[in-house]
Amino acid sequence: MLQQTQVERVRSHYYPAFLAKFPTLSALAKASLDEVLAAWSGLGYYQRAKNLHKTAQLHPQGLPKSFEELRKLPGIGEYTAAAICSFAYHQPVAVVDTNIKRALCRLFALPNPTPATLRRLATQFLHPTRPKEHNLALMDLGALICTPKTPKCDECPLQSFCQAEDPLLFGQSKSQKRENKTLHFGIYAQEGRLAMVRSTQKLYEGMLLFPPAAPQSQPLATYRHTYTRYNLTISLHPLHTPPKNAIWIDIKRVQEHPLASLVTKGIELLRQKLVL
Ligand code: SF4
């Protein structure tokens, strides 16, 4: 949930609402994919919701307890498997997130270690009897003290051990440049309902999107939206007939449908402009 949504919004809204709706793996397993995607609407990275749903269906009574078995589940990579083992099961497994990676690179003066080297090092460095606290402490160290641009070395409890003479030479991740993209969608509304289509594009697969449309000189609305590595410019154009494969949604009950923020933002804008 935190991939592209601020902690406060997840904590105050998305996380409690999702857990209230699906309090157990078995409740999540029994829900339809549309219900799960609707609860995930606005969080982005919809593949995550689908993977959670698939995993719940594979293990409705509880997740496996070993790192290797967890790794086999949809969407669970090394980091998530290690985090579950450490934080949920208190197993001696090293967790390496971006913050821990940066701190380790600096502590051991490693300019560009491979993931395997980092994991080996993190495992050797792990506290033998308090691995969970160790992982949490390193996460906090990376997030609050050993920060990317201005590490607070004077406040760092590991300063005497740290091998980085110039911390900024180590553990810097390359910032990814966003790509600009323009998308054109069509709007067809009838009796309080709006025509949508089920997306087959990888980015929004399974979600409902506005139907595609050819660009027109006078769009109903144009707005910007940032999603994963894209800066999107979106234009909404009037359609004169509904799309063949239309899925109709009630404009007053949009929250019940699996709609991406790109769509809810567009609907809100059309409401403000009194188009809907
Ligand atoms: S001493 Fe500085 S560079 Fe080294 S781990 Fe601490 S904050 Fe990071």
Short mmCIF file of C-alpha atoms and ligand atoms in Angstrom, two decimals:
data_model
loop_
_atom_site.label_atom_id
_atom_site.label_comp_id
_atom_site.label_asym_id
_atom_site.label_seq_id
_atom_site.Cartn_x
_atom_site.Cartn_y
_atom_site.Cartn_z
CA MET A 1 0.00 0.00 0.00
CA LEU A 2 2.90 2.32 0.67
CA GLN A 3 4.44 1.94 -2.78
CA GLN A 4 3.05 5.20 -4.04
CA THR A 5 0.74 6.47 -1.30
CA GLN A 6 1.81 8.56 1.70
CA VAL A 7 2.07 6.77 5.06
CA GLU A 8 -0.52 9.04 6.68
CA ARG A 9 -3.17 8.36 4.02
CA VAL A 10 -2.55 4.62 4.21
CA ARG A 11 -2.64 4.64 8.01
CA SER A 12 -5.74 6.79 8.35
CA HIS A 13 -7.80 5.40 5.50
CA TYR A 14 -6.70 2.61 3.17
CA TYR A 15 -5.22 0.13 5.64
CA PRO A 16 -8.04 0.18 8.24
CA ALA A 17 -10.72 0.18 5.50
CA PHE A 18 -9.10 -2.79 3.73
CA LEU A 19 -8.76 -4.76 6.98
CA ALA A 20 -12.34 -3.93 7.99
CA LYS A 21 -13.54 -5.33 4.69
CA PHE A 22 -11.21 -8.35 4.59
CA PRO A 23 -10.26 -9.10 8.22
CA THR A 24 -8.78 -12.54 7.44
CA LEU A 25 -7.05 -14.31 4.58
CA SER A 26 -10.13 -16.46 4.24
CA ALA A 27 -12.41 -13.38 3.87
CA LEU A 28 -10.03 -12.02 1.22
CA ALA A 29 -9.99 -15.38 -0.57
CA LYS A 30 -13.81 -15.49 -0.74
CA ALA A 31 -14.16 -11.93 -2.12
CA SER A 32 -14.44 -11.31 -5.86
CA LEU A 33 -11.47 -9.72 -7.62
CA ASP A 34 -13.63 -6.67 -8.38
CA GLU A 35 -14.34 -6.18 -4.65
CA VAL A 36 -10.62 -6.40 -3.85
CA LEU A 37 -9.68 -3.99 -6.65
CA ALA A 38 -12.43 -1.57 -5.53
CA ALA A 39 -10.95 -1.59 -1.99
CA TRP A 40 -7.50 -0.99 -3.53
CA SER A 41 -8.74 1.85 -5.78
CA GLY A 42 -6.54 4.91 -5.48
CA LEU A 43 -3.47 3.03 -4.25
CA GLY A 44 -1.96 2.25 -7.68
CA TYR A 45 0.11 -0.84 -8.51
CA TYR A 46 -3.04 -2.91 -8.90
CA GLN A 47 -1.03 -6.06 -9.58
CA ARG A 48 -0.31 -6.07 -5.84
CA ALA A 49 -4.01 -6.35 -4.98
CA LYS A 50 -4.39 -9.19 -7.48
CA ASN A 51 -1.38 -10.99 -6.01
CA LEU A 52 -2.72 -10.57 -2.47
CA HIS A 53 -6.02 -12.04 -3.61
CA LYS A 54 -4.32 -15.00 -5.35
CA THR A 55 -2.11 -15.66 -2.33
CA ALA A 56 -5.11 -15.59 0.00
CA GLN A 57 -6.87 -18.11 -2.25
CA LEU A 58 -3.81 -20.39 -2.16
CA HIS A 59 -3.50 -20.18 1.65
CA PRO A 60 -6.84 -19.07 3.15
CA GLN A 61 -5.95 -20.51 6.57
CA GLY A 62 -2.53 -18.84 6.97
CA LEU A 63 0.68 -18.20 5.08
CA PRO A 64 3.57 -20.71 5.02
CA LYS A 65 6.23 -20.19 7.67
CA SER A 66 9.43 -20.57 5.63
CA PHE A 67 11.26 -18.02 3.48
CA GLU A 68 11.50 -20.51 0.57
CA GLU A 69 7.77 -21.33 0.61
CA LEU A 70 6.80 -17.67 0.91
CA ARG A 71 9.00 -16.83 -2.10
CA LYS A 72 6.90 -19.14 -4.27
CA LEU A 73 3.72 -17.09 -3.69
CA PRO A 74 2.43 -14.53 -6.21
CA GLY A 75 4.05 -11.13 -5.72
CA ILE A 76 6.23 -12.16 -2.78
CA GLY A 77 9.84 -11.38 -3.61
CA GLU A 78 12.95 -11.64 -1.43
CA TYR A 79 12.23 -8.48 0.50
CA THR A 80 8.61 -9.29 1.37
CA ALA A 81 9.43 -12.91 2.26
CA ALA A 82 12.24 -11.72 4.54
CA ALA A 83 10.01 -9.05 6.12
CA ILE A 84 7.25 -11.60 6.86
CA CYS A 85 9.78 -14.05 8.36
CA SER A 86 11.36 -11.36 10.51
CA PHE A 87 8.42 -9.19 11.58
CA ALA A 88 5.61 -11.73 11.71
CA TYR A 89 7.47 -14.93 12.64
CA HIS A 90 10.50 -13.48 14.50
CA GLN A 91 12.88 -15.65 12.46
CA PRO A 92 16.58 -14.75 12.09
CA VAL A 93 16.28 -13.50 8.50
CA ALA A 94 17.94 -10.27 7.32
CA VAL A 95 15.64 -7.72 5.67
CA VAL A 96 17.20 -5.44 3.05
CA ASP A 97 15.04 -2.49 1.98
CA THR A 98 16.30 0.72 0.33
CA ASN A 99 17.15 2.34 3.66
CA ILE A 100 18.99 -0.69 5.01
CA LYS A 101 20.84 -1.09 1.72
CA ARG A 102 22.14 2.49 1.90
CA ALA A 103 23.20 2.12 5.55
CA LEU A 104 25.01 -1.19 4.85
CA CYS A 105 26.78 0.20 1.78
CA ARG A 106 28.12 3.03 3.90
CA LEU A 107 28.92 0.97 6.99
CA PHE A 108 31.03 -1.43 4.91
CA ALA A 109 32.16 1.16 2.29
CA LEU A 110 30.70 -0.79 -0.64
CA PRO A 111 30.16 1.41 -3.71
CA ASN A 112 28.11 -1.01 -5.79
CA PRO A 113 27.48 -4.41 -4.19
CA THR A 114 25.40 -7.10 -5.93
CA PRO A 115 22.12 -8.05 -4.22
CA ALA A 116 23.68 -11.42 -3.27
CA THR A 117 26.67 -9.71 -1.60
CA LEU A 118 24.35 -7.38 0.30
CA ARG A 119 22.17 -10.24 1.51
CA ARG A 120 25.22 -12.21 2.65
CA LEU A 121 26.58 -9.22 4.50
CA ALA A 122 23.22 -8.36 6.04
CA THR A 123 22.89 -11.97 7.25
CA GLN A 124 26.39 -11.98 8.79
CA PHE A 125 25.67 -8.63 10.44
CA LEU A 126 22.28 -9.74 11.85
CA HIS A 127 21.99 -9.86 15.64
CA PRO A 128 21.88 -13.57 16.57
CA THR A 129 19.21 -13.35 19.27
CA ARG A 130 17.26 -10.17 18.42
CA PRO A 131 16.96 -10.24 14.61
CA LYS A 132 13.59 -8.45 14.48
CA GLU A 133 14.77 -5.50 16.57
CA HIS A 134 18.00 -5.44 14.56
CA ASN A 135 16.09 -5.17 11.25
CA LEU A 136 13.75 -2.48 12.61
CA ALA A 137 16.66 -0.51 14.06
CA LEU A 138 18.58 -0.60 10.78
CA MET A 139 15.46 0.54 8.91
CA ASP A 140 15.11 3.48 11.28
CA LEU A 141 18.82 4.25 11.03
CA GLY A 142 18.57 4.42 7.23
CA ALA A 143 15.36 6.44 7.26
CA LEU A 144 16.22 8.94 9.99
CA ILE A 145 20.02 9.15 10.44
CA CYS A 146 21.80 7.67 7.43
CA THR A 147 19.65 9.63 4.98
CA PRO A 148 20.45 9.82 1.24
CA LYS A 149 21.71 13.41 0.97
CA THR A 150 22.50 14.63 4.50
CA PRO A 151 23.48 11.74 6.78
CA LYS A 152 23.67 12.78 10.43
CA CYS A 153 26.95 11.00 11.20
CA ASP A 154 27.43 12.91 14.47
CA GLU A 155 24.23 11.39 15.84
CA CYS A 156 24.84 7.91 14.44
CA PRO A 157 25.29 5.12 17.02
CA LEU A 158 27.42 3.18 14.51
CA GLN A 159 29.82 6.00 13.70
CA SER A 160 32.87 4.36 15.30
CA PHE A 161 32.26 1.24 13.22
CA CYS A 162 31.38 2.96 9.93
CA GLN A 163 33.95 2.62 7.14
CA ALA A 164 32.61 5.34 4.84
CA GLU A 165 34.88 8.37 4.90
CA ASP A 166 32.58 10.18 2.48
CA PRO A 167 29.07 8.67 2.91
CA LEU A 168 27.77 10.33 -0.24
CA LEU A 169 30.01 8.09 -2.34
CA PHE A 170 28.05 5.03 -1.20
CA GLY A 171 24.50 3.73 -1.45
CA GLN A 172 23.08 6.42 -3.71
CA SER A 173 20.27 5.09 -5.86
CA LYS A 174 19.92 6.49 -9.35
CA SER A 175 16.83 8.63 -9.66
CA GLN A 176 14.58 7.41 -12.43
CA LYS A 177 13.37 10.01 -14.91
CA ARG A 178 9.64 10.03 -15.52
CA GLU A 179 8.36 9.54 -19.04
CA ASN A 180 5.73 11.92 -20.48
CA LYS A 181 2.67 10.29 -22.04
CA THR A 182 -0.61 11.65 -23.41
CA LEU A 183 -3.79 9.58 -23.18
CA HIS A 184 -7.14 10.26 -24.84
CA PHE A 185 -10.34 8.83 -23.35
CA GLY A 186 -14.01 9.06 -24.25
CA ILE A 187 -16.96 10.05 -22.06
CA TYR A 188 -20.43 8.66 -22.59
CA ALA A 189 -22.99 9.18 -19.81
CA GLN A 190 -26.63 8.17 -19.77
CA GLU A 191 -29.25 8.32 -17.00
CA GLY A 192 -26.72 8.83 -14.19
CA ARG A 193 -24.45 6.06 -15.45
CA LEU A 194 -21.07 6.29 -17.12
CA ALA A 195 -19.69 3.87 -19.71
CA MET A 196 -16.35 2.29 -18.75
CA VAL A 197 -14.30 -0.56 -20.21
CA ARG A 198 -12.22 -3.25 -18.52
CA SER A 199 -8.53 -2.48 -19.05
CA THR A 200 -6.24 -5.10 -20.55
CA GLN A 201 -3.17 -2.83 -20.40
CA LYS A 202 -0.51 -4.16 -18.03
CA LEU A 203 -0.47 -0.97 -15.97
CA TYR A 204 -4.20 -1.07 -15.12
CA GLU A 205 -5.12 -4.66 -15.96
CA GLY A 206 -8.50 -5.64 -14.49
CA MET A 207 -9.45 -2.07 -13.51
CA LEU A 208 -12.23 -0.08 -15.16
CA LEU A 209 -11.04 2.78 -17.36
CA PHE A 210 -12.74 5.36 -19.55
CA PRO A 211 -13.06 3.97 -23.09
CA PRO A 212 -10.32 5.01 -25.52
CA ALA A 213 -11.12 7.87 -27.90
CA ALA A 214 -9.57 9.68 -30.85
CA PRO A 215 -8.18 13.12 -29.99
CA GLN A 216 -10.54 16.03 -30.70
CA SER A 217 -9.80 19.74 -30.80
CA GLN A 218 -12.24 20.63 -27.98
CA PRO A 219 -11.82 18.14 -25.09
CA LEU A 220 -14.31 18.20 -22.21
CA ALA A 221 -11.41 18.33 -19.78
CA THR A 222 -7.65 17.94 -19.68
CA TYR A 223 -5.63 17.16 -16.58
CA ARG A 224 -2.31 15.79 -15.40
CA HIS A 225 -1.71 12.65 -13.41
CA THR A 226 1.48 10.97 -12.18
CA TYR A 227 1.52 7.20 -12.11
CA THR A 228 4.51 4.90 -11.49
CA ARG A 229 7.19 6.22 -13.91
CA TYR A 230 4.85 8.27 -16.08
CA ASN A 231 3.78 11.91 -16.17
CA LEU A 232 0.43 11.57 -17.87
CA THR A 233 -1.57 14.25 -19.65
CA ILE A 234 -5.15 13.07 -20.00
CA SER A 235 -7.78 14.47 -22.32
CA LEU A 236 -11.43 13.49 -22.04
CA HIS A 237 -13.53 13.76 -25.22
CA PRO A 238 -17.28 13.35 -25.79
CA LEU A 239 -18.39 10.06 -27.36
CA HIS A 240 -21.58 9.93 -29.44
CA THR A 241 -22.20 6.21 -28.94
CA PRO A 242 -21.23 3.95 -26.04
CA PRO A 243 -18.37 1.48 -26.55
CA LYS A 244 -19.44 -2.07 -27.56
CA ASN A 245 -18.04 -3.69 -24.43
CA ALA A 246 -19.29 -0.98 -22.03
CA ILE A 247 -19.50 -1.68 -18.30
CA TRP A 248 -21.89 0.85 -16.75
CA ILE A 249 -21.16 2.42 -13.39
CA ASP A 250 -23.46 4.53 -11.24
CA ILE A 251 -21.86 7.99 -11.15
CA LYS A 252 -23.02 8.52 -7.53
CA ARG A 253 -21.46 5.23 -6.34
CA VAL A 254 -18.03 5.28 -7.96
CA GLN A 255 -16.34 3.99 -4.80
CA GLU A 256 -17.98 0.59 -5.27
CA HIS A 257 -16.08 -0.03 -8.49
CA PRO A 258 -12.44 -0.84 -9.26
CA LEU A 259 -11.45 2.59 -10.57
CA ALA A 260 -7.91 3.93 -10.72
CA SER A 261 -7.20 7.45 -9.35
CA LEU A 262 -6.76 8.57 -12.93
CA VAL A 263 -10.47 7.84 -13.47
CA THR A 264 -11.85 9.19 -10.17
CA LYS A 265 -9.86 12.39 -10.75
CA GLY A 266 -11.40 12.72 -14.22
CA ILE A 267 -14.93 12.09 -12.90
CA GLU A 268 -14.43 14.73 -10.19
CA LEU A 269 -13.23 17.25 -12.75
CA LEU A 270 -16.21 16.56 -15.03
CA ARG A 271 -18.53 17.05 -12.03
CA GLN A 272 -16.91 20.40 -11.23
CA LYS A 273 -17.38 21.44 -14.85
CA LEU A 274 -21.02 20.26 -14.58
CA VAL A 275 -20.48 17.83 -17.47
CA LEU A 276 -21.69 14.96 -15.23
S1 SF4 B 1 28.26 7.12 10.37
FE1 SF4 B 1 27.17 8.28 8.84
S2 SF4 B 1 27.45 7.17 6.94
FE2 SF4 B 1 28.02 5.79 8.57
S3 SF4 B 1 26.17 4.64 8.98
FE3 SF4 B 1 26.19 6.38 10.39
S4 SF4 B 1 25.03 7.99 9.37
FE4 SF4 B 1 25.56 6.43 7.82
#
